[in-house]
XYZ file of C-alpha atoms in Angstrom:
707
model
C 30.157 24.905 -38.439
C 28.684 21.855 -36.625
C 24.875 21.379 -36.712
C 22.841 22.353 -33.619
C 22.843 19.735 -30.854
C 19.053 19.314 -31.159
C 19.255 18.320 -34.855
C 20.034 14.688 -35.638
C 20.272 12.933 -39.000
C 18.630 9.525 -39.319
C 18.105 7.060 -42.144
C 14.467 5.960 -42.490
C 13.254 2.866 -44.303
C 9.718 2.375 -45.633
C 8.426 -0.888 -47.124
C 8.489 -0.649 -50.951
C 10.490 2.623 -51.008
C 14.162 3.651 -51.077
C 15.667 4.608 -47.681
C 15.908 8.359 -47.157
C 18.051 10.586 -44.962
C 16.191 13.101 -42.803
C 17.095 15.757 -40.229
C 14.948 15.563 -37.089
C 14.575 18.453 -34.667
C 14.408 16.901 -31.188
C 12.515 19.897 -29.828
C 9.500 19.255 -32.073
C 6.580 17.172 -30.765
C 6.430 13.562 -31.909
C 3.225 14.127 -33.913
C 4.978 16.808 -36.020
C 7.948 14.510 -36.700
C 5.546 11.733 -37.757
C 3.816 14.043 -40.267
C 7.141 15.191 -41.719
C 8.147 11.543 -42.269
C 4.818 10.770 -43.941
C 5.211 13.805 -46.225
C 8.753 12.663 -47.038
C 7.426 9.358 -48.383
C 4.390 11.103 -49.978
C 2.020 9.035 -47.847
C -0.173 11.977 -46.916
C -0.565 12.994 -50.579
C -1.337 9.409 -51.511
C -3.922 8.732 -48.810
C -5.208 12.226 -48.144
C -4.161 14.748 -45.530
C -6.893 13.915 -43.056
C -5.201 11.433 -40.755
C -6.233 11.829 -37.153
C -3.420 11.848 -34.623
C -4.690 8.497 -33.377
C -4.437 6.943 -36.864
C -1.024 8.504 -37.444
C 0.310 6.961 -34.251
C -1.041 3.487 -35.061
C 0.219 3.686 -38.657
C 3.718 4.650 -37.625
C 3.917 2.041 -34.911
C 2.927 -0.616 -37.457
C 5.663 0.375 -39.912
C 8.675 2.300 -38.731
C 8.438 4.527 -35.687
C 10.119 2.129 -33.283
C 13.025 1.775 -35.657
C 13.303 5.550 -36.078
C 13.297 6.163 -32.332
C 15.883 3.451 -31.827
C 18.260 5.088 -34.320
C 17.577 8.491 -32.800
C 18.353 7.342 -29.240
C 21.441 5.375 -30.331
C 22.965 8.446 -31.998
C 21.924 10.660 -29.113
C 23.601 8.305 -26.606
C 26.826 8.317 -28.627
C 26.888 12.117 -28.783
C 26.218 12.569 -25.045
C 28.834 9.957 -24.153
C 31.379 12.124 -25.960
C 30.040 15.475 -24.724
C 30.203 14.626 -20.991
C 33.956 14.042 -21.427
C 34.462 17.519 -22.856
C 37.317 19.616 -21.450
C 35.024 22.659 -21.421
C 33.238 22.921 -18.085
C 30.256 24.735 -19.600
C 29.853 22.153 -22.369
C 30.247 19.311 -19.875
C 27.618 20.832 -17.558
C 25.142 21.219 -20.430
C 25.815 17.629 -21.553
C 25.235 16.233 -18.054
C 22.005 18.202 -17.820
C 20.800 16.640 -21.101
C 21.954 13.206 -19.940
C 19.916 13.484 -16.736
C 16.853 14.278 -18.837
C 17.294 11.626 -21.567
C 18.171 8.836 -19.114
C 14.500 8.453 -18.225
C 13.949 6.780 -21.611
C 14.671 3.034 -21.490
C 15.845 2.878 -25.153
C 18.346 5.680 -24.607
C 19.426 4.125 -21.298
C 20.153 0.788 -22.966
C 22.263 2.440 -25.670
C 24.174 4.634 -23.197
C 24.850 1.667 -20.902
C 26.109 -0.352 -23.903
C 28.725 2.378 -24.344
C 29.903 1.642 -20.765
C 28.252 4.870 -19.651
C 27.606 3.710 -16.075
C 31.332 3.080 -15.538
C 32.101 6.541 -16.903
C 29.689 8.172 -14.441
C 31.026 6.204 -11.455
C 34.589 7.224 -12.379
C 33.489 10.866 -12.484
C 31.972 10.509 -9.007
C 34.998 8.657 -7.572
C 37.374 11.295 -8.943
C 35.777 13.843 -6.613
C 36.469 16.724 -9.023
C 32.825 17.667 -9.720
C 30.688 19.782 -7.375
C 27.453 21.756 -7.407
C 25.164 21.403 -10.422
C 27.634 19.208 -12.283
C 27.664 16.618 -9.491
C 23.905 16.922 -9.082
C 23.243 16.169 -12.779
C 25.759 13.290 -12.688
C 23.998 11.652 -9.741
C 20.570 12.285 -11.293
C 21.599 10.585 -14.535
C 23.059 7.667 -12.555
C 19.811 7.207 -10.580
C 17.663 7.331 -13.719
C 19.845 4.831 -15.594
C 19.946 2.379 -12.686
C 16.173 2.574 -12.215
C 15.673 0.715 -15.501
C 17.117 -2.434 -13.915
C 19.553 -3.091 -16.778
C 22.747 -3.108 -14.674
C 23.271 -5.094 -11.470
C 23.963 -3.113 -8.313
C 26.581 -5.651 -7.239
C 29.115 -4.223 -9.687
C 30.002 -1.056 -7.753
C 33.226 -0.529 -5.836
C 33.744 0.322 -2.188
C 35.308 3.636 -3.283
C 32.051 4.612 -5.029
C 29.968 3.674 -1.956
C 32.262 5.661 0.340
C 32.012 8.692 -1.926
C 28.192 8.573 -2.032
C 28.045 8.064 1.741
C 30.333 11.051 2.275
C 27.906 13.269 0.337
C 25.211 12.603 2.969
C 27.294 14.600 5.454
C 29.379 16.796 3.168
C 26.542 18.257 1.105
C 23.813 18.532 3.750
C 23.040 22.056 2.514
C 22.830 21.038 -1.181
C 19.331 19.567 -1.397
C 19.654 18.018 -4.871
C 22.962 16.220 -4.175
C 21.757 15.043 -0.765
C 18.491 13.737 -2.227
C 20.234 11.752 -5.006
C 22.823 10.385 -2.589
C 20.137 9.122 -0.201
C 18.231 7.592 -3.142
C 21.351 5.739 -4.322
C 22.094 4.425 -0.824
C 18.513 3.176 -0.478
C 18.712 1.310 -3.790
C 22.066 -0.215 -2.907
C 20.692 -1.587 0.361
C 17.473 -2.931 -1.176
C 19.107 -4.549 -4.215
C 22.265 -6.178 -2.895
C 23.088 -8.023 0.318
C 26.807 -7.283 -0.125
C 26.134 -3.576 -0.653
C 23.857 -3.558 2.417
C 26.791 -4.620 4.566
C 29.088 -2.020 3.012
C 26.536 0.803 3.314
C 25.771 -0.183 6.927
C 29.485 0.237 7.695
C 29.643 3.682 6.067
C 26.371 5.225 7.271
C 25.218 5.433 10.885
C 21.813 6.360 12.220
C 23.454 9.315 13.933
C 24.499 10.693 10.522
C 20.947 10.395 9.168
C 19.049 11.872 12.133
C 19.992 15.556 11.450
C 18.341 15.373 8.010
C 15.014 14.598 9.727
C 15.262 17.777 11.779
C 15.233 20.035 8.707
C 12.198 21.495 6.947
C 12.465 19.813 3.522
C 9.891 17.001 3.480
C 11.455 15.322 0.438
C 14.820 15.001 2.211
C 13.025 13.702 5.311
C 11.230 11.139 3.124
C 14.436 9.860 1.534
C 16.127 9.736 4.949
C 13.368 7.588 6.452
C 13.475 5.445 3.289
C 17.191 4.717 3.894
C 16.495 3.871 7.555
C 13.653 1.573 6.462
C 15.890 -0.132 3.885
C 18.615 -0.759 6.501
C 15.942 -2.038 8.907
C 14.346 -4.310 6.296
C 17.600 -5.878 5.095
C 19.227 -6.268 8.498
C 19.744 -9.905 9.594
C 17.242 -11.122 12.184
C 19.804 -11.005 14.994
C 20.682 -7.374 14.161
C 17.191 -5.875 13.899
C 16.567 -5.602 17.638
C 20.021 -4.077 18.038
C 19.170 -1.516 15.366
C 15.814 -0.808 17.052
C 17.677 -0.104 20.306
C 19.955 2.353 18.488
C 16.923 4.095 16.968
C 15.417 4.380 20.455
C 18.673 5.796 21.869
C 18.780 8.396 19.091
C 15.132 9.286 19.851
C 14.083 8.661 16.256
C 10.400 8.307 17.169
C 10.345 11.606 19.035
C 12.173 13.413 16.207
C 9.748 12.055 13.586
C 6.771 13.009 15.737
C 8.033 16.577 16.244
C 9.567 17.391 12.858
C 7.431 15.304 10.484
C 4.043 14.257 11.863
C 3.322 17.394 13.893
C 5.064 19.817 11.541
C 2.850 22.598 10.210
C 2.382 21.051 6.754
C 0.458 18.228 5.113
C 2.112 14.821 4.852
C 2.363 13.744 1.201
C 1.679 10.185 0.014
C 5.327 9.145 -0.220
C 6.083 10.293 3.315
C 2.913 8.533 4.545
C 4.144 5.336 2.883
C 7.582 5.537 4.497
C 6.019 6.163 7.925
C 3.751 3.166 7.340
C 6.777 0.992 6.437
C 8.614 2.125 9.584
C 5.496 1.376 11.648
C 5.222 -2.144 10.173
C 8.935 -2.915 10.604
C 8.799 -1.718 14.214
C 5.800 -3.910 15.043
C 7.431 -6.851 13.252
C 10.034 -6.884 16.035
C 7.252 -8.434 18.119
C 7.054 -11.451 15.804
C 9.749 -13.383 17.643
C 7.883 -13.203 20.977
C 4.561 -13.765 19.197
C 5.821 -17.059 17.764
C 7.646 -18.213 20.919
C 5.861 -20.841 23.000
C 6.197 -20.755 26.750
C 8.345 -23.473 28.262
C 6.443 -24.734 31.342
C 9.783 -25.875 32.825
C 11.460 -22.465 32.453
C 11.566 -20.934 35.938
C 12.194 -17.377 34.672
C 9.035 -17.544 32.533
C 7.017 -19.056 35.378
C 8.192 -16.228 37.649
C 6.311 -13.782 35.381
C 3.058 -15.594 36.177
C 3.946 -15.533 39.902
C 4.515 -11.768 39.575
C 1.057 -11.305 38.017
C -0.467 -13.135 40.964
C 1.593 -11.182 43.519
C 0.602 -7.776 42.107
C -3.077 -8.716 41.954
C -3.467 -10.273 45.403
C -0.372 -9.076 47.299
C -0.203 -12.488 48.991
C 2.325 -13.119 51.717
C 4.702 -15.969 51.096
C 3.722 -19.036 53.026
C 6.304 -21.086 54.924
C 7.378 -24.006 52.788
C 9.096 -26.275 55.254
C 6.252 -28.740 55.617
C 4.240 -30.870 53.236
C 1.042 -29.370 54.632
C 2.044 -25.826 53.768
C 3.047 -26.916 50.245
C -0.382 -28.443 49.646
C -2.038 -25.363 51.080
C 0.051 -23.099 48.852
C -0.789 -25.153 45.743
C -4.483 -24.909 46.552
C -4.197 -21.146 47.075
C -2.293 -20.717 43.790
C -4.923 -22.706 41.899
C -7.663 -20.522 43.352
C -5.801 -17.320 42.460
C -5.016 -18.484 38.918
C -8.711 -19.157 38.454
C -9.444 -15.599 39.580
C -6.822 -14.322 37.139
C -8.853 -15.942 34.360
C -6.435 -18.614 33.130
C -7.912 -21.640 31.384
C -5.468 -24.039 33.050
C -5.780 -23.249 36.774
C -3.180 -25.779 37.874
C -0.448 -24.875 35.367
C -1.285 -21.563 33.639
C 1.971 -21.776 31.667
C 0.121 -24.164 29.330
C -2.143 -21.255 28.256
C 0.844 -19.639 26.497
C 1.899 -22.615 24.360
C -0.301 -21.557 21.424
C 1.304 -19.376 18.732
C 0.352 -16.761 17.936
C 0.296 -14.953 20.404
C 2.776 -17.038 22.420
C 4.889 -15.178 24.974
C 3.811 -11.782 23.606
C 0.508 -12.113 25.485
C 2.340 -12.716 28.773
C 4.616 -9.728 28.087
C 1.542 -7.520 27.581
C -0.099 -8.764 30.778
C 3.039 -8.044 32.823
C 3.381 -4.568 31.277
C -0.248 -3.797 32.134
C 0.188 -5.079 35.688
C 3.321 -3.003 36.294
C 2.561 0.237 34.422
C -1.206 0.435 34.994
C -1.317 -1.330 38.329
C -4.516 0.243 39.661
C -6.485 -0.631 36.532
C -5.043 -4.158 36.547
C -5.959 -4.814 40.178
C -9.435 -3.318 39.684
C -10.190 -5.552 36.689
C -8.947 -8.724 38.406
C -10.743 -8.074 41.701
C -13.945 -6.938 39.960
C -14.181 -10.167 38.037
C -13.149 -12.405 40.915
C -16.080 -11.035 42.938
C -18.659 -11.880 40.247
C -20.418 -15.141 39.675
C -18.279 -17.607 37.771
C -20.394 -17.450 34.642
C -20.374 -13.616 34.548
C -16.692 -13.000 35.205
C -14.545 -11.685 32.339
C -11.487 -13.995 32.404
C -8.470 -11.648 32.365
C -5.951 -14.308 31.311
C -7.985 -15.760 28.462
C -9.075 -12.269 27.345
C -5.483 -11.004 27.265
C -4.314 -13.936 25.156
C -7.137 -13.594 22.613
C -6.862 -9.788 22.552
C -3.108 -9.923 21.874
C -3.759 -12.328 18.998
C -6.448 -9.976 17.622
C -4.201 -6.887 17.833
C -1.429 -8.744 15.980
C -3.928 -9.567 13.216
C -5.160 -5.966 13.023
C -1.614 -4.577 12.799
C -0.448 -7.510 10.594
C 2.534 -8.291 12.790
C 4.981 -10.495 10.899
C 3.872 -9.467 7.397
C 6.122 -7.568 4.994
C 5.075 -3.963 4.351
C 2.932 -3.371 1.285
C 4.521 -1.458 -1.589
C 1.392 0.657 -2.088
C -0.043 1.232 1.395
C 0.045 4.636 3.160
C -1.910 3.558 6.240
C 0.236 4.776 9.128
C -1.245 5.737 12.509
C 0.197 8.878 14.157
C -0.709 7.618 17.642
C 1.874 4.802 17.403
C 4.633 7.425 17.145
C 3.646 9.074 20.442
C 5.015 6.394 22.811
C 8.141 4.218 22.936
C 6.018 1.222 23.991
C 3.061 1.951 21.740
C 1.959 -1.667 21.202
C 1.887 -2.359 24.934
C -0.031 0.877 25.592
C -2.399 -0.045 22.756
C -3.025 -3.359 24.520
C -3.599 -1.665 27.886
C -6.307 0.584 26.434
C -7.980 -2.308 24.611
C -7.998 -4.728 27.567
C -9.833 -2.085 29.628
C -12.241 -1.611 26.710
C -12.848 -5.372 26.613
C -13.696 -5.449 30.318
C -16.036 -2.449 29.915
C -17.801 -3.985 26.897
C -18.177 -7.296 28.752
C -20.055 -5.523 31.525
C -22.201 -3.519 29.073
C -23.190 -6.734 27.280
C -23.803 -8.528 30.602
C -21.914 -11.348 29.001
C -21.370 -14.859 30.290
C -18.581 -17.267 29.444
C -20.669 -18.568 26.504
C -20.652 -15.043 25.000
C -16.847 -14.756 24.912
C -16.541 -14.857 21.100
C -19.409 -12.379 20.673
C -17.687 -9.930 23.014
C -14.419 -10.288 21.079
C -16.241 -9.523 17.808
C -17.766 -6.355 19.280
C -14.392 -5.260 20.706
C -12.720 -5.785 17.325
C -15.398 -3.657 15.670
C -14.917 -0.920 18.272
C -11.135 -0.917 17.745
C -11.371 -0.936 13.936
C -13.903 1.904 13.867
C -11.742 3.991 16.214
C -8.600 3.338 14.137
C -10.275 4.483 10.912
C -10.557 7.989 12.394
C -6.718 8.126 12.612
C -6.469 9.501 16.181
C -3.372 11.627 16.677
C -2.576 10.253 20.143
C -3.318 7.277 22.376
C -5.473 9.506 24.590
C -7.533 10.518 21.574
C -7.884 6.848 20.621
C -9.123 6.131 24.146
C -11.618 8.972 23.840
C -12.917 7.589 20.517
C -13.493 4.219 22.167
C -15.465 5.856 24.976
C -17.926 7.096 22.352
C -18.198 3.628 20.806
C -20.037 1.855 23.612
C -21.864 -1.411 23.019
C -25.134 0.530 22.761
C -23.629 2.762 20.058
C -22.341 -0.267 18.145
C -25.841 -1.749 18.184
C -27.259 1.507 16.790
C -24.641 1.562 14.021
C -25.319 -2.058 13.136
C -29.069 -1.475 13.053
C -28.659 1.566 10.834
C -26.411 -0.352 8.435
C -28.844 -3.255 8.378
C -31.685 -0.942 7.438
C -29.618 0.619 4.661
C -28.726 -2.795 3.301
C -32.130 -4.317 3.797
C -32.765 -7.115 1.386
C -36.371 -7.706 0.373
C -36.912 -11.424 -0.094
C -40.554 -11.668 -1.173
C -41.113 -13.151 -4.626
C -42.612 -10.008 -6.237
C -39.602 -7.964 -5.055
C -37.158 -10.581 -6.359
C -38.932 -10.563 -9.741
C -38.757 -6.768 -9.830
C -35.037 -6.928 -9.018
C -34.471 -9.406 -11.803
C -36.299 -7.126 -14.227
C -34.343 -3.938 -13.435
C -30.916 -5.550 -12.848
C -29.812 -5.348 -16.531
C -30.491 -1.590 -16.516
C -28.399 -1.159 -13.376
C -25.543 -3.263 -14.773
C -25.537 -1.165 -17.959
C -25.385 1.986 -15.812
C -22.406 0.565 -13.877
C -20.720 -0.430 -17.136
C -21.047 3.093 -18.529
C -19.665 4.547 -15.309
C -16.633 2.242 -15.494
C -15.957 3.116 -19.129
C -16.324 6.830 -18.380
C -13.730 6.449 -15.615
C -11.364 4.731 -18.042
C -11.852 7.629 -20.462
C -10.870 10.032 -17.658
C -7.814 7.879 -17.011
C -5.698 7.093 -13.943
C -2.161 7.854 -12.832
C -0.268 4.695 -11.883
C 2.985 4.487 -9.963
C 5.886 2.649 -11.535
C 7.117 0.078 -9.056
C 10.744 -0.959 -8.966
C 13.236 -1.867 -6.276
C 12.868 1.607 -4.771
C 9.830 3.847 -4.670
C 10.429 7.188 -6.354
C 8.160 10.205 -6.292
C 8.827 11.062 -9.924
C 8.081 7.685 -11.508
C 4.515 7.781 -12.779
C 2.659 6.736 -15.889
C -0.840 7.517 -17.056
C -3.354 5.405 -18.951
C -6.733 6.366 -20.383
C -9.276 5.088 -22.886
C -10.109 7.079 -26.007
C -13.646 8.590 -26.085
C -14.666 6.151 -28.835
C -13.539 3.222 -26.628
C -11.220 1.870 -29.330
C -7.700 2.744 -28.133
C -5.827 2.841 -24.816
C -3.435 5.801 -24.600
C -0.570 5.560 -22.094
C 2.785 7.119 -21.372
C 5.303 8.152 -18.710
C 4.908 11.294 -16.596
C 7.537 13.254 -14.709
C 5.207 13.978 -11.792
C 1.781 13.101 -10.503
C -0.734 15.079 -12.614
C -3.314 17.508 -11.307
C -6.427 16.395 -13.186
C -6.713 14.631 -16.531
C -3.783 14.168 -18.920
C -4.631 14.963 -22.582
C -4.402 12.163 -25.150
C -1.798 13.905 -27.287
C 0.722 14.006 -24.419
C 0.645 10.203 -24.023
C 3.188 8.657 -26.380
C 1.991 5.039 -26.590
C -1.228 3.485 -27.868
C -2.822 0.040 -27.709
C -5.903 -0.764 -29.836
C -8.615 -2.449 -27.763
C -9.115 -4.918 -30.628
C -5.573 -6.258 -29.996
C -6.278 -7.131 -26.344
C -6.346 -10.902 -25.864
C -6.968 -11.179 -22.124
C -6.883 -9.418 -18.754
C -5.186 -11.317 -15.909
C -4.938 -10.444 -12.217
C -2.897 -11.261 -9.112
C -0.372 -14.093 -9.325
C -1.197 -14.646 -13.001
C 0.323 -11.261 -13.913
C 3.764 -11.457 -15.567
C 5.205 -8.740 -13.293
C 4.046 -10.620 -10.181
C 5.972 -13.737 -11.185
C 9.277 -11.906 -10.785
C 11.252 -12.499 -7.620
C 11.730 -9.572 -5.280
C 11.646 -8.690 -1.605
C 8.286 -6.936 -1.777
C 6.867 -8.267 -5.051
C 4.981 -11.148 -3.466
C 3.332 -9.004 -0.803
C -0.327 -9.932 -0.481
C -1.616 -6.360 -0.823
C 0.436 -5.762 -3.985
C -0.894 -8.997 -5.492
C -4.443 -7.828 -4.800
C -3.831 -4.602 -6.766
C -1.990 -6.118 -9.747
C -3.484 -6.711 -13.188
C -2.095 -7.031 -16.716
C -3.333 -6.628 -20.288
C -2.041 -9.327 -22.640
C -1.938 -8.538 -26.354
C -0.414 -9.974 -29.532
C 1.753 -13.041 -28.997
C 3.827 -11.866 -26.043
C 2.936 -8.202 -25.471
C 1.875 -7.114 -22.009
C 0.907 -3.922 -20.197
C 1.381 -4.283 -16.444
C -0.509 -2.290 -13.800
C -0.491 -1.925 -10.030
C -3.521 0.115 -9.036
C -3.102 2.920 -6.475
C -5.897 1.414 -4.362
C -8.584 -1.277 -4.355
C -11.225 1.069 -5.786
C -9.144 1.888 -8.885
C -8.278 -1.792 -9.275
C -11.973 -2.685 -9.407
C -12.785 0.190 -11.776
C -10.076 -0.815 -14.260
C -10.632 -4.575 -14.192
C -14.393 -4.015 -14.568
C -13.893 -1.531 -17.404
C -11.454 -3.755 -19.293
C -13.734 -6.783 -18.906
C -16.650 -4.678 -20.168
C -14.595 -3.670 -23.233
C -13.944 -7.361 -23.920
C -17.631 -8.234 -23.509
C -17.062 -10.135 -20.260
C -18.899 -9.936 -16.931
C -17.815 -7.391 -14.323
C -17.054 -9.520 -11.257
C -15.343 -7.167 -8.803
C -16.426 -6.541 -5.221
C -17.096 -2.917 -6.174
C -19.571 -3.984 -8.867
C -21.382 -6.252 -6.413
C -21.596 -3.459 -3.852
C -22.704 -0.889 -6.447
C -25.294 -3.305 -7.820
C -26.685 -4.010 -4.343
C -26.785 -0.313 -3.446
C -28.382 0.865 -6.694
C -30.874 -2.007 -6.757
C -31.875 -1.290 -3.162
C -32.324 2.428 -3.912
C -34.310 1.753 -7.089
C -36.554 -0.783 -5.332
C -37.240 1.628 -2.477
C -38.067 4.447 -4.906
C -40.493 2.259 -6.843
C -42.155 1.053 -3.649
C -42.673 4.473 -2.063
C -46.392 4.353 -2.856
C -46.667 0.992 -1.078
C -45.157 2.192 2.187
C -46.639 0.424 5.238
C -48.533 -1.953 2.938
C -47.543 -5.570 3.291
C -46.634 -7.126 -0.046
C -48.003 -10.680 -0.324
C -45.746 -13.535 -1.353
C -48.251 -14.717 -3.966
C -50.517 -12.774 -6.342
C -54.160 -12.388 -5.245
C -56.546 -15.175 -6.453
C -58.569 -14.608 -9.611
C -62.251 -14.100 -8.617
C -65.022 -16.412 -9.914
C -66.885 -15.408 -13.042
C -70.082 -13.393 -12.341
C -73.454 -15.084 -12.850
C -74.272 -12.561 -15.603
C -72.722 -9.654 -17.466
C -75.648 -7.192 -17.272
C -73.329 -4.609 -15.744
C -71.310 -4.348 -18.977
C -72.037 -1.125 -20.872
C -72.142 -1.395 -24.645
C -70.585 1.750 -26.089
C -72.139 1.046 -29.509
């Protein structure tokens, strides 16, 4: 009778002892297996039976545990490779289920791949004989194995791609198969230019759209991820064509109805994919943003003539005499001045700066045609003011377009960690142009409220940017709601907000206050240090980044309560609350840490990849270097966690905490402590210098002798 599948026999070596054969039950926790091995070699009897789990883990890592696990996974891979080829359907199904589970482990994956396991799985898929759970487990195992980055995606055949693509339509009702198929297609597109072309031939936007109209948010997420991947990898000359197809298929409207306004919360992964789609859509504007106007191009000059015609509705003058030509030139110059162009004679020269290039002119024409009454009102209002008080429409539009491109980061690759999408941009097919139209009217309103002159132009632009940024942070659900938010953020309101913030951040500069600050600063820094270390003890869930974001790729890291060991390990899903130490498989003694590096200095940021060098990812990356070449790589979920962890690790190493968060916390806590200590001196002016010492009295008769 064969032994149970969960029991494996392994040979274990220990320095100074004979190798021994041992049966290991895979169902037992790792800590129990470690103790059994130590009993086998009589180590617990020799050293006492009071090892803590922490010491057991460190001891075994130092001597043999990696070797044991390697042997275990190698034998396990060999057994599963044989079992998935079983003629018994039940045995094969059970083997594929185990394979899908074990494939998450990189050591097992390496051993299984060495046995040509990937080829075996692709042959099973291409054969088309497996369905239901069997196919689902096969695809799951394939996804998990490929996620380790051991095998190149360029090795797969057209037959395999066609089969996976067919599942997107054939198994629309089987959620698990559909999900894995979409995940595989996304990875193919992101990791291989050749596979992108093949997938693009097999999958159309029309085939993906129905999956967005369902109710399963995970399927919707994977579907948008495939669309984003196709969008991202499309050649420059094909992206606009793809955008036109998306518009024809009403993708924006479908996402708005079935995803954004569906009666359920949007999870982080869906928010990220919507953010990526938002960025890729706005990046279509980059070409116009970086295109200079050609002053000799008649078609481009006609746009400026159209702006003038709409604003002033001028009748064409006869042009058959030199006098009328001179008169017309003079009239054009006057009108271009009223339109607010810097170059009154040849306004085309105003659009030769990039950014915003021709995009600014496109926005102005859109505003003039689609919001004609508002356009005419703004132009005529300003042309009737004194020269120094008029808000120059042309110059304002150019600078505003440039500002909006900076705010929306037009031309930048999407961040791998950002979830910052704005629902209002999914409510209109021309959302950027409508965004501009609202903001140019805001600029004109703010100009009047500030009673600005031409010298105040930059000040007005700063206020307008603050108004826009504050309104965007509220995440308005529609453009009308955004407009309403701006109405409540008048110049007067901005001044009140600024004054309130100034009072909260008031910095006392008198010498006694500075001396008091210097005295209490070490206490505050120690308080911040303890807070950082406490947060490290609580731990943080980090996302594993690879070529394709996955919802189920997480790992957790936390500091032991005695601040001596970092515990970390993989998780199957994002945890709800803290993860206990004993469930984290790996440990790193703090004493072994050599350095903490950030940004471009991190080993995982030196790798080449489409999104690896993104600025926002670089700002969240840090690594722990230990031993001669060991490294533990992190990408924080947000800037706050990045600051907490880099501060905490530096504190553990006895270094200064230099993050922006520490500076802000120090300023806030110092300010609060100073104000608390000075409550009794309210409304009393504190002198810059101590009071003078009075002269000695002429006699000391007033002194009372207690004796």
